[in-house]
């Protein structure tokens, strides 16, 4: 078994990015970089997770996160079992805890959970002695996506200190936004949140005094005017409109939203010429961004997806070898 | 029955402002004598209360006993025993049972269970509306004849303004308080904790403070116009406290209660594993989920100040037991409520130790304060509730102010172990509870000569 002494990891689970130490996310980034290179030469990848049982338990539909975890596990030699809630006993009313206990009894080593309710991964982690990785819980957190996004940016910028990142869209219902805000500000980035008022929690702004000191954000401001928000940005992150979570009164219609907040060709002329464009997917083409923009040279969307595999390989290995 | 003497203790009785070393003689369940030194005789049974404080048995205006209908959560028996352990001798049972207490028939059935199983005085509260649906009033007169002491649709807010007006007219006609759970339904729909930075952080829809204060304001306006006794259940925001203060200034019959947890915890507690520990990460503790939700520090401070200024009349637990499996789900799916009877006094002691409230004030708000708020002493047979007074029932609680103890799950008598205070160390403990002169809870074998 290869030694991972140089990498630091102390958590049993990966539930959010709030509690990650800088040594931990740096370990993920450096290990991800190693695997990113090895992905071009797959037979060189050591099967560090052979005989490890990984359960992908997905209560919400997912293409990239689920496939990415499955591939990451398999590339490292693990047995990966996929359980989708629509075809399992969870449909028959089995509770989350009971499903977790069942998986626990199947000699699982790592449980990867996607769930529609905030906090589900916490509940799971309290009811198993196995490691739980949060693959997205409600509107709360999506740590592996945030780690992927930060890694993707670090490959472009070396350091994110003072890099100006504008997030556009449905911040309120987005777990990707929450985890990204926490991690990117830890890495020193300056964040601007942009979107309709009803979709941006006021308390995320650095100016907001309602947060207690321990939790106050640095370097976040809110700008509702899209042109102003992206004018000097180094990175634009468009977020998916979470129509399945939105209260009906939030916005009049997607069309109305697109009119004001869609990133289109028109914007490409007014932004920095090296500005990167990201989207965690799945993209509602013609809502958050236009097709042309998604396919433009600025788009990092495909790179985000491929980096996601390397980052998840790193996470699986760090969690397994250190527990 | 032997004559019982409680010796060497300090008696605090908020009603008579008594606070001194005094012995108490109890015969046939009644207090028959109180003086500095009662000479012991052979026929006496004696409780040595040296170093202990003797107070009236506590009174709780807001308890969910779950029976009939939800006996997997709590029963009259277990709930009243839990209350006795917490120092209570009188508790008022909320009518959101199955069936709801909305007819004389369901009330008679409840009275029967109480007579059979209750370890302490359990006073029934009737529903304001049939099946608690908010659209048809219950038979107040006949239910009152059969013992209800208040009306409430607690758990839900009575949203319909015309219904509330009719209810307040009944309140005036029959001199019966309406205990209102103030949270406007439309604003709290699908909300699970206080709307603020923690709900933003956790990605869970919040319950805004305005949902409470809007309705407190509306209901006070109704009380002003139509009369009646409006009681604000579990007040939780600084705005609501201000509104009640104003209503009292105008001499409206408006009273209010606050729970121990709203005097101690904030929404930030939902992100902490151990109360008082440094905030580390959100933990989604479903035992912190309660309606109205845990608010902000300013609200906690306003509620404490409200108690000190007598704007808030009583501490009431809103004891809301749930089974372990019901709370072992994701935060958004968990039922709201805290099992509170056995920790209320000790949480109050925390405020005393932090010098936020005087000990005497705490005792008042647990005893005479609630009795007076609902005029319980004016009801025949209840003249002594919340008091220590010669001629009245010996409903008495003994307290050790300095005793340290751990609130462990195993020791909780209530079937509901759903408390955010599990494993907390408290200072100050109820050590004995007597109802009508009979020991119904005894923490340790007190010296009986």
XYZ file of C-alpha atoms in Angstrom:
772
model
C 0.000 0.000 0.000
C 1.546 3.306 -0.965
C 2.284 5.731 1.784
C 0.388 8.987 1.824
C 2.482 10.526 4.553
C 2.996 13.699 2.581
C -0.748 14.200 2.399
C -2.687 15.444 5.353
C -6.218 14.220 6.007
C -7.940 13.906 9.344
C -11.643 13.691 8.629
C -13.567 10.456 8.630
C -16.245 11.965 6.421
C -16.450 14.692 3.828
C -19.747 16.390 4.681
C -19.050 20.018 3.793
C -16.130 22.355 3.210
C -16.742 24.449 6.348
C -14.483 22.336 8.518
C -11.725 21.506 6.007
C -8.262 22.632 7.046
C -6.063 24.237 4.412
C -3.658 21.288 4.631
C -6.559 19.017 3.749
C -7.792 20.762 0.656
C -4.227 21.314 -0.464
C -3.707 17.559 -0.163
C -6.719 16.990 -2.366
C -5.437 19.441 -4.978
C -1.945 17.931 -5.140
C -3.214 14.367 -5.288
C -5.788 15.368 -7.911
C -2.995 16.847 -9.988
C -1.127 13.552 -9.835
C -4.187 11.645 -10.986
C -5.016 14.197 -13.655
C -1.688 13.416 -15.277
C -2.080 9.676 -14.813
C -5.507 9.766 -16.470
C -3.672 10.121 -19.797
C -1.906 6.864 -19.046
C -4.509 4.857 -17.180
C -2.564 1.653 -16.798
C -0.063 3.462 -14.582
C -2.784 4.111 -11.979
C -2.187 1.934 -8.921
C -5.232 0.107 -7.590
C -4.977 1.631 -4.142
C -8.625 0.884 -3.416
C -8.778 -2.734 -4.576
C -11.314 -4.719 -2.537
C -12.811 -1.496 -1.230
C -16.628 -1.370 -1.425
C -18.067 1.970 -2.399
C -21.806 2.547 -2.418
C -23.192 5.362 -4.542
C -26.537 6.144 -2.908
C -28.385 8.722 -4.977
C -31.801 10.026 -3.946
C -31.760 12.661 -6.654
C -31.022 12.281 -10.326
C -27.421 12.950 -11.298
C -25.286 12.308 -14.325
C -21.889 13.812 -13.776
C -21.439 13.516 -10.022
C -22.567 9.905 -9.923
C -20.612 8.825 -13.003
C -17.587 10.748 -11.836
C -17.564 9.002 -8.443
C -18.161 5.646 -10.088
C -15.317 6.129 -12.524
C -12.994 7.469 -9.830
C -13.659 4.435 -7.650
C -13.246 1.962 -10.484
C -10.019 3.528 -11.731
C -8.597 2.977 -8.235
C -9.744 -0.639 -8.248
C -12.742 -0.352 -5.921
C -16.043 -2.198 -6.226
C -18.621 0.474 -6.917
C -22.302 -0.260 -6.349
C -24.883 2.211 -7.572
C -28.193 2.570 -5.782
C -30.719 4.964 -7.234
C -33.671 5.758 -5.018
C -36.242 5.378 -7.784
C -35.408 1.713 -8.272
C -34.632 0.672 -4.703
C -36.417 -0.119 -1.451
C -36.370 3.578 -0.609
C -39.350 3.752 -2.976
C -41.135 1.389 -0.621
C -40.735 3.872 2.213
C -37.506 2.608 3.716
C -36.066 5.431 5.801
C -32.696 6.971 5.086
C -31.287 5.587 8.323
C -32.465 2.065 7.557
C -31.022 2.194 4.069
C -27.722 3.399 5.511
C -27.773 0.552 8.034
C -28.440 -1.951 5.272
C -25.516 -0.654 3.236
C -23.427 -0.625 6.387
C -24.079 -4.328 6.831
C -22.925 -5.082 3.274
C -19.258 -4.594 4.155
C -19.249 -1.157 2.679
C -16.221 1.060 3.202
C -17.388 4.361 1.783
C -20.939 5.647 1.284
C -21.473 8.435 -1.212
C -24.803 10.146 -0.637
C -26.856 12.519 -2.749
C -30.099 13.602 -1.112
C -32.775 16.246 -1.621
C -32.768 17.382 2.034
C -30.171 19.641 3.645
C -28.245 17.826 6.353
C -28.926 14.304 5.031
C -25.212 13.470 4.882
C -24.857 14.476 8.541
C -27.693 12.199 9.530
C -26.133 9.358 7.534
C -22.712 9.900 9.100
C -24.248 9.683 12.580
C -25.718 6.283 11.787
C -22.786 4.393 10.324
C -19.190 3.655 11.236
C -18.243 3.942 7.561
C -17.024 7.083 5.834
C -19.712 9.219 4.247
C -19.051 11.556 1.355
C -21.654 14.221 0.686
C -22.428 14.303 -3.023
C -24.948 17.110 -2.513
C -27.577 17.595 0.218
C -30.559 19.816 -0.456
C -29.505 23.429 -0.770
C -26.778 22.980 1.802
C -23.474 21.671 0.464
C -21.733 20.044 -2.472
C -18.139 19.816 -1.290
C -16.742 17.684 -4.115
C -18.076 20.117 -6.735
C -16.540 23.055 -4.889
C -13.221 21.240 -4.591
C -13.380 20.493 -8.320
C -14.115 24.111 -9.163
C -11.322 25.446 -6.970
C -8.920 22.890 -8.403
C -9.909 23.855 -11.933
C -9.235 27.510 -11.141
C -5.957 26.779 -9.379
C -4.696 25.110 -12.530
C -5.311 28.419 -14.340
C -4.289 30.987 -11.781
C -1.726 29.298 -9.486
C -3.139 31.306 -6.575
C -6.696 32.532 -6.098
C -5.711 35.405 -3.840
C -7.618 38.502 -4.976
C -8.999 36.718 -8.020
C -12.374 38.268 -8.776
C -15.114 35.693 -9.125
C -18.700 36.578 -9.975
C -21.417 34.024 -9.309
C -24.594 34.606 -11.252
C -27.964 33.043 -10.657
C -29.884 31.147 -8.032
C -27.548 31.462 -5.059
C -30.329 30.910 -2.553
C -31.133 27.343 -3.541
C -27.667 26.348 -4.697
C -25.531 23.970 -2.637
C -22.758 24.494 -5.186
C -22.800 28.222 -4.463
C -22.666 27.707 -0.687
C -19.714 25.352 -0.825
C -17.929 27.425 -3.442
C -18.366 30.644 -1.462
C -16.857 29.015 1.624
C -13.924 27.400 -0.150
C -13.081 30.186 -2.589
C -13.053 32.816 0.163
C -10.783 30.545 2.196
C -8.472 30.547 -0.829
C -8.480 34.339 -0.899
C -10.782 35.010 -3.835
C -13.059 38.043 -3.984
C -16.639 37.106 -4.657
C -19.475 39.057 -6.202
C -22.932 37.532 -6.060
C -25.319 38.539 -8.810
C -28.935 37.677 -9.481
C -32.488 38.661 -8.649
C -32.892 39.914 -5.072
C -35.111 37.017 -4.043
C -32.428 34.520 -5.030
C -29.535 36.038 -3.069
C -29.473 35.659 0.717
C -28.591 39.032 2.218
C -26.629 37.424 5.030
C -23.986 36.193 2.568
C -22.727 39.730 2.068
C -19.696 40.870 4.058
C -21.669 44.014 4.968
C -24.365 41.997 6.679
C -24.082 42.226 10.443
C -26.434 39.420 11.401
C -23.740 36.761 11.212
C -21.730 36.052 14.287
C -18.053 36.813 13.990
C -16.909 33.221 13.684
C -19.006 32.872 10.573
C -18.659 36.245 8.936
C -17.591 36.180 5.327
C -14.730 38.206 4.005
C -14.653 39.621 0.509
C -18.210 39.051 -0.593
C -20.424 41.673 -2.088
C -23.763 41.636 -3.803
C -24.436 43.349 -7.137
C -27.798 42.903 -8.781
C -26.801 44.510 -12.103
C -25.262 41.821 -14.301
C -23.189 44.173 -16.482
C -21.608 45.790 -13.436
C -21.108 42.467 -11.676
C -19.130 40.842 -14.481
C -17.318 43.877 -15.847
C -13.973 43.256 -14.140
C -14.402 39.591 -13.240
C -11.606 37.070 -13.726
C -14.114 34.266 -13.493
C -17.844 34.063 -14.064
C -19.675 31.148 -12.504
C -23.169 30.714 -13.825
C -25.400 28.662 -11.556
C -28.287 26.499 -12.573
C -31.775 27.820 -11.883
C -33.003 25.336 -9.273
C -36.584 25.345 -10.441
C -37.318 22.193 -8.423
C -36.486 24.009 -5.186
C -37.799 27.476 -5.969
C -40.856 28.813 -4.276
C -43.360 29.709 -6.981
C -43.229 33.385 -5.995
C -39.459 33.695 -6.412
C -39.284 34.716 -10.048
C -42.000 35.341 -12.605
C -40.562 32.987 -15.246
C -37.337 31.549 -16.596
C -37.784 33.741 -19.643
C -37.942 36.809 -17.458
C -34.835 35.654 -15.612
C -32.934 34.950 -18.836
C -33.708 38.424 -20.125
C -31.888 40.011 -17.204
C -29.294 37.477 -16.154
C -28.425 35.221 -19.050
C -24.769 35.430 -20.104
C -24.804 35.908 -23.847
C -22.479 36.821 -26.655
C -23.208 40.464 -25.942
C -21.463 40.121 -22.589
C -18.372 38.483 -24.088
C -17.408 41.843 -25.566
C -17.594 43.770 -22.323
C -15.737 41.388 -20.023
C -12.017 40.708 -19.570
C -10.756 38.863 -22.589
C -9.198 36.172 -20.409
C -12.231 35.806 -18.211
C -13.116 32.173 -17.553
C -16.663 30.940 -17.653
C -17.795 28.108 -15.422
C -21.016 26.238 -14.825
C -21.387 23.235 -12.516
C -23.959 21.679 -14.806
C -26.409 20.573 -15.838
C -26.793 23.679 -18.007
C -30.239 24.961 -18.927
C -29.109 26.244 -22.287
C -30.709 29.540 -23.129
C -31.440 30.282 -19.466
C -28.240 30.795 -17.496
C -25.966 30.993 -20.507
C -26.521 30.984 -24.225
C -25.398 28.055 -26.356
C -22.687 30.144 -27.995
C -21.218 31.122 -24.655
C -21.296 27.534 -23.387
C -19.324 26.505 -26.434
C -16.971 29.500 -26.510
C -13.266 29.278 -25.805
C -13.795 30.845 -22.367
C -15.934 27.957 -21.214
C -14.421 25.633 -18.633
C -17.481 23.435 -18.443
C -15.903 20.317 -19.943
C -12.693 20.838 -18.009
C -14.723 21.002 -14.795
C -16.210 17.629 -15.638
C -12.904 15.933 -16.384
C -11.164 17.488 -13.373
C -14.036 16.178 -11.282
C -12.830 12.616 -11.815
C -9.287 13.358 -10.632
C -10.522 15.307 -7.615
C -12.872 12.514 -6.602
C -10.076 9.941 -6.994
C -8.022 12.034 -4.592
C -10.874 12.341 -2.111
C -11.682 8.629 -2.144
C -8.067 7.694 -1.639
C -7.417 10.217 1.138
C -10.532 9.204 3.028
C -9.967 5.479 2.651
C -6.251 5.370 3.416
C -6.574 7.627 6.455
C -9.419 5.817 8.181
C -51.912 9.788 57.583
C -49.160 11.018 59.880
C -48.514 14.673 60.419
C -45.593 15.744 58.236
C -43.116 18.423 59.235
C -40.688 19.983 56.763
C -37.909 21.334 58.964
C -34.909 23.637 58.632
C -35.579 24.809 55.083
C -35.911 28.316 53.642
C -39.393 29.031 52.329
C -39.810 31.294 49.321
C -43.409 32.125 48.456
C -43.700 34.792 45.743
C -47.384 35.442 46.423
C -46.841 36.467 50.063
C -43.280 37.678 49.421
C -42.130 35.312 52.118
C -38.416 34.476 52.107
C -37.173 33.046 55.377
C -36.318 30.004 57.413
C -39.570 28.481 58.442
C -40.961 25.040 59.273
C -44.113 23.695 57.654
C -46.687 21.392 59.187
C -48.838 19.298 56.874
C -51.961 17.374 57.928
C -54.328 15.526 55.621
C -52.538 16.950 52.615
C -53.038 20.563 53.703
C -50.634 23.081 55.137
C -51.766 23.524 58.730
C -49.011 25.573 60.278
C -45.971 27.630 59.308
C -43.632 29.081 61.904
C -39.902 29.425 62.568
C -39.631 26.421 64.869
C -42.165 23.639 65.066
C -41.423 21.334 67.998
C -41.179 17.735 66.936
C -43.362 15.088 68.438
C -43.229 11.309 68.197
C -46.221 11.164 65.881
C -44.513 13.432 63.353
C -42.926 12.360 60.166
C -40.103 14.770 59.370
C -38.345 15.891 56.221
C -35.060 17.559 57.016
C -34.762 20.351 54.461
C -31.532 21.768 55.815
C -29.784 23.731 53.090
C -32.795 23.412 50.803
C -35.229 25.961 49.432
C -38.938 25.255 49.785
C -41.143 26.735 47.074
C -44.690 26.235 45.796
C -45.044 23.342 43.371
C -44.330 24.675 39.878
C -47.148 25.519 37.474
C -46.823 24.968 33.725
C -49.352 26.597 31.414
C -48.187 24.741 28.325
C -47.583 21.006 28.144
C -48.257 18.419 25.449
C -49.112 15.103 27.078
C -50.061 13.400 23.785
C -52.771 11.204 25.289
C -55.139 10.176 23.840
C -53.865 9.419 20.360
C -50.098 9.618 20.489
C -49.195 7.383 23.399
C -45.991 6.306 21.662
C -44.735 9.845 22.437
C -46.060 10.334 25.975
C -48.945 9.459 28.265
C -50.695 11.320 31.067
C -48.894 8.989 33.440
C -45.343 9.389 32.115
C -45.798 13.091 31.398
C -47.105 13.852 34.880
C -44.310 11.832 36.497
C -41.775 13.711 34.381
C -43.409 16.935 35.552
C -43.147 15.860 39.178
C -39.437 15.244 38.655
C -39.136 18.734 37.222
C -40.778 20.194 40.347
C -44.250 20.683 38.871
C -47.449 19.948 40.724
C -49.828 21.604 38.238
C -49.621 21.416 34.457
C -52.041 22.489 31.742
C -52.489 19.965 28.947
C -52.751 21.196 25.360
C -55.695 19.808 23.387
C -53.882 18.779 20.183
C -54.483 15.122 20.888
C -56.348 12.573 18.794
C -59.188 13.163 19.117
C -58.632 16.830 19.900
C -60.252 18.105 23.084
C -63.038 19.865 21.210
C -66.205 18.311 22.653
C -67.511 17.526 26.115
C -67.242 13.848 25.211
C -63.527 13.941 24.396
C -62.966 16.131 27.471
C -64.766 13.650 29.743
C -62.617 10.862 28.355
C -59.488 12.923 29.046
C -60.702 13.721 32.573
C -61.149 10.026 33.153
C -57.558 9.237 32.144
C -56.275 12.128 34.261
C -58.189 10.883 37.302
C -56.826 7.395 36.787
C -53.199 8.103 35.856
C -52.031 11.618 36.699
C -49.431 11.955 39.429
C -50.079 15.700 39.740
C -52.798 18.235 38.899
C -53.401 18.090 35.169
C -55.701 20.870 34.004
C -57.177 20.415 30.536
C -57.146 23.114 27.866
C -59.888 22.970 25.248
C -59.438 23.523 21.528
C -60.627 26.877 20.181
C -61.951 25.316 17.001
C -63.473 21.966 16.110
C -60.762 19.495 15.177
C -58.416 22.471 15.455
C -59.243 23.318 11.850
C -59.839 26.983 12.556
C -63.339 27.283 11.124
C -65.901 26.383 13.822
C -65.888 27.195 17.539
C -66.039 24.514 20.214
C -68.697 24.493 23.008
C -66.888 26.732 25.489
C -69.540 26.891 28.223
C -70.005 23.164 28.616
C -66.309 22.417 28.343
C -65.564 25.043 30.964
C -68.114 23.406 33.287
C -66.116 20.223 32.840
C -62.835 21.725 33.808
C -61.015 23.407 30.945
C -58.953 26.363 32.126
C -58.130 27.907 28.740
C -58.683 27.597 25.002
C -55.960 26.983 22.452
C -55.350 25.643 18.967
C -51.654 25.465 19.826
C -49.402 23.852 17.288
C -51.236 25.950 14.753
C -52.046 29.603 14.726
C -55.704 30.567 14.462
C -55.271 32.434 11.192
C -58.851 33.390 10.390
C -59.379 36.858 11.828
C -63.165 36.589 12.090
C -62.753 33.336 14.038
C -60.301 34.990 16.374
C -62.781 37.786 16.976
C -65.488 35.265 17.862
C -63.053 33.389 20.114
C -62.142 36.580 21.962
C -65.832 37.382 22.460
C -66.232 33.956 24.063
C -63.125 34.615 26.130
C -64.737 37.772 27.464
C -68.095 36.144 28.074
C -66.668 33.204 30.024
C -63.545 34.825 31.507
C -61.306 32.208 29.957
C -57.900 32.856 28.416
C -57.157 32.191 24.751
C -53.622 30.838 24.474
C -52.527 31.714 20.974
C -49.605 30.179 19.067
C -48.697 33.268 17.072
C -47.182 32.315 13.730
C -48.921 33.372 10.528
C -49.324 30.201 8.496
C -48.565 31.686 5.082
C -45.220 33.046 6.293
C -43.986 29.923 8.057
C -45.148 27.435 5.440
C -42.333 24.942 4.791
C -40.028 26.821 7.166
C -38.024 24.846 9.699
C -35.912 27.263 11.708
C -35.583 30.977 12.328
C -35.152 32.940 9.105
C -31.685 34.409 9.401
C -28.099 33.719 8.592
C -28.195 30.157 9.921
C -31.118 29.211 7.687
C -29.255 30.860 4.801
C -26.120 28.950 5.710
C -27.803 25.583 6.044
C -29.933 26.026 2.936
C -33.214 25.453 4.754
C -36.237 27.726 4.445
C -36.726 29.890 7.511
C -39.659 31.052 9.617
C -39.457 34.861 9.696
C -39.786 36.804 12.937
C -42.615 38.833 11.396
C -44.739 35.687 11.266
C -44.975 35.963 15.042
C -45.051 39.706 15.651
C -47.596 40.386 12.874
C -50.034 38.071 14.590
C -49.267 39.295 18.107
C -50.072 42.747 16.797
C -53.276 41.623 15.115
C -54.503 39.665 18.121
C -53.762 42.508 20.530
C -55.794 44.783 18.255
C -58.662 42.301 18.455
C -58.329 42.139 22.251
C -58.425 45.917 22.390
C -61.601 46.142 20.345
C -63.539 43.133 21.605
C -62.104 42.488 25.057
C -61.300 39.019 26.323
C -58.083 37.527 27.660
C -55.332 37.038 25.120
C -52.416 34.881 26.239
C -49.379 34.826 23.971
C -47.949 31.323 24.079
C -44.176 30.829 23.846
C -43.253 34.404 22.962
C -39.949 34.486 21.102
C -39.132 37.786 19.415
C -38.118 41.188 20.715
C -40.858 42.797 18.624
C -43.525 40.656 20.290
C -42.243 41.526 23.759
C -42.550 45.230 22.864
C -46.111 44.728 21.664
C -47.129 42.934 24.870
C -45.496 45.683 26.903
C -47.603 48.250 25.110
C -50.769 46.208 25.515
C -50.147 45.956 29.256
C -49.623 49.711 29.434
C -53.086 50.120 27.944
C -54.410 47.750 30.611
C -55.577 45.158 28.128
C -55.976 41.647 29.466
C -52.930 40.357 27.654
C -50.527 37.898 29.255
C -47.520 36.015 27.923
C -45.328 33.032 28.600
C -41.819 32.132 27.432
C -40.112 28.748 27.238
C -36.823 27.923 28.942
C -35.164 27.253 25.575
C -36.143 30.637 24.169
C -34.411 32.163 27.196
C -31.214 30.250 26.556
C -30.608 29.119 22.980
C -30.345 30.892 19.643
C -30.586 29.724 16.047
C -26.811 29.520 16.086
C -27.162 26.595 18.499
C -28.452 24.490 15.608
C -24.933 24.548 14.232
C -23.251 23.468 17.446
C -22.788 20.005 18.871
C -22.552 21.000 22.506
C -24.262 24.091 23.761
C -21.649 26.591 24.809
C -18.969 24.884 22.784
C -17.223 26.916 20.134
C -19.165 26.965 16.922
C -17.564 24.448 14.608
C -19.902 23.176 11.982
C -23.607 22.913 11.416
C -24.917 19.668 12.760
C -28.619 19.842 11.985
C -29.610 18.702 15.466
C -33.321 17.916 15.157
C -33.670 18.277 18.933
C -33.126 22.011 18.360
C -36.061 22.142 15.986
C -38.992 23.827 17.670
C -41.877 26.173 16.839
C -41.575 29.054 17.215
C -37.939 28.575 16.262
C -34.896 29.467 18.344
C -34.245 33.131 17.537
C -31.330 35.543 17.847
C -29.373 36.770 20.844
C -31.285 40.073 20.907
C -34.529 38.159 21.136
C -33.254 36.003 24.000
C -32.164 39.167 25.808
C -35.542 40.827 25.200
C -37.375 37.796 26.601
C -35.193 37.788 29.728
C -35.786 41.499 30.177
C -39.484 40.877 29.640
C -39.481 38.418 32.520
C -37.618 40.833 34.754
C -40.076 43.641 33.953
C -43.114 41.382 34.340
C -44.106 41.921 30.717
C -43.851 38.151 30.475
C -45.896 36.517 33.204
C -44.697 32.950 33.191
C -42.109 30.425 32.148
C -43.891 27.568 30.383
C -42.089 24.563 28.985
C -44.098 23.801 25.818
C -43.071 20.239 26.716
C -43.341 18.499 23.345
C -42.216 14.877 23.546
C -41.525 12.900 20.373
C -40.281 9.367 19.869
C -36.658 8.765 18.997
C -37.451 7.506 15.502
C -39.618 10.538 14.728
C -36.680 12.834 15.437
C -34.146 10.550 13.693
C -34.794 11.985 10.259
C -33.453 14.909 8.261
C -34.037 18.315 9.844
C -36.736 19.308 7.387
C -38.799 16.206 8.071
C -38.466 16.156 11.868
C -41.454 17.197 13.985
C -40.860 20.375 16.022
C -40.623 20.248 19.791
C -38.455 19.863 22.871
C -39.078 17.608 25.847
C -38.796 20.228 28.553
C -40.397 19.383 31.901
C -37.353 17.873 33.573
C -34.842 20.557 32.623
C -36.870 23.787 32.889
C -35.891 24.770 36.427
C -32.213 24.010 35.874
C -32.129 26.033 32.656
C -33.648 28.854 34.676
C -30.842 28.425 37.209
C -28.351 29.079 34.426
C -29.866 32.527 34.044
C -29.611 33.010 37.805
C -25.959 31.963 37.775
C -25.267 34.346 34.892
C -26.955 37.038 37.000
C -29.515 37.716 34.308
C -32.448 37.044 36.593
C -32.873 36.899 40.363
C -33.609 33.539 41.958
C -36.833 34.867 43.499
C -37.965 36.066 40.076
C -37.306 32.645 38.583
C -39.415 31.013 41.292
C -42.209 33.545 40.774
C -42.321 32.836 37.037
C -42.546 29.101 37.697
C -45.223 29.307 40.403
C -47.449 32.256 41.253
C -46.698 34.053 37.960
C -48.478 31.457 35.800
C -51.249 30.876 38.360
C -52.002 34.593 38.404
C -51.726 34.991 34.627
C -54.661 32.623 34.132
C -56.437 33.503 37.393
C -56.276 29.845 38.371
C -56.735 30.767 42.031
C -60.237 32.034 41.268
C -61.331 28.570 40.226
C -62.961 26.562 43.000
C -60.542 24.078 44.519
C -57.493 25.779 42.959
C -57.105 28.635 45.411
C -53.715 27.421 46.583
C -52.071 26.763 43.225
C -48.700 28.465 42.997
C -48.691 29.393 46.689
C -47.498 28.110 50.036
C -50.303 29.119 52.379
C -51.952 27.773 55.500
C -55.233 26.060 54.729
C -54.305 25.155 51.174
C -53.015 21.984 49.527
C -49.428 21.132 50.364
C -48.163 21.208 46.772
C -44.516 21.874 47.501
C -41.166 21.583 45.793
C -37.769 21.308 47.467
C -34.725 22.686 45.713
C -31.004 22.276 46.159
C -29.571 25.441 44.613
C -25.967 24.338 44.393
C -26.336 20.672 43.469
C -24.509 19.832 40.224
C -25.999 17.155 38.067
C -25.833 15.802 34.554
C -28.989 15.713 32.483
C -28.490 12.226 31.119
C -30.797 10.489 28.693
C -31.146 7.428 30.909
C -32.567 9.508 33.750
C -35.272 11.208 31.713
C -38.661 9.957 32.857
C -40.620 11.438 29.959
C -40.985 9.120 26.977
C -39.682 12.021 24.895
C -35.889 12.106 25.100
C -35.833 14.864 22.470
C -33.815 17.476 24.296
C -30.915 19.624 23.140
C -29.689 19.559 26.750
C -28.750 15.870 26.944
C -25.462 15.481 28.835
C -25.416 19.099 29.935
C -24.181 19.721 33.436
C -26.565 21.889 35.433
C -26.224 23.526 38.803
C -29.421 23.553 40.841
C -31.846 20.694 41.088
C -35.318 19.806 42.202
C -34.753 17.196 44.909
C -38.299 16.517 46.111
C -41.854 17.194 45.012
C -44.921 16.829 47.217
C -48.481 16.840 46.054
C -51.140 17.229 48.736
C -48.507 16.391 51.293
C -47.483 13.174 49.602
C -43.971 12.700 48.248
C -44.353 12.035 44.537
C -40.731 12.594 43.586
C -37.688 12.114 45.767
C -34.253 12.630 44.294
C -32.421 11.082 47.213
C -33.614 9.639 50.462
C -33.938 12.772 52.506
C -33.523 12.203 56.183
C -36.878 11.123 57.568
C -36.793 11.052 61.358
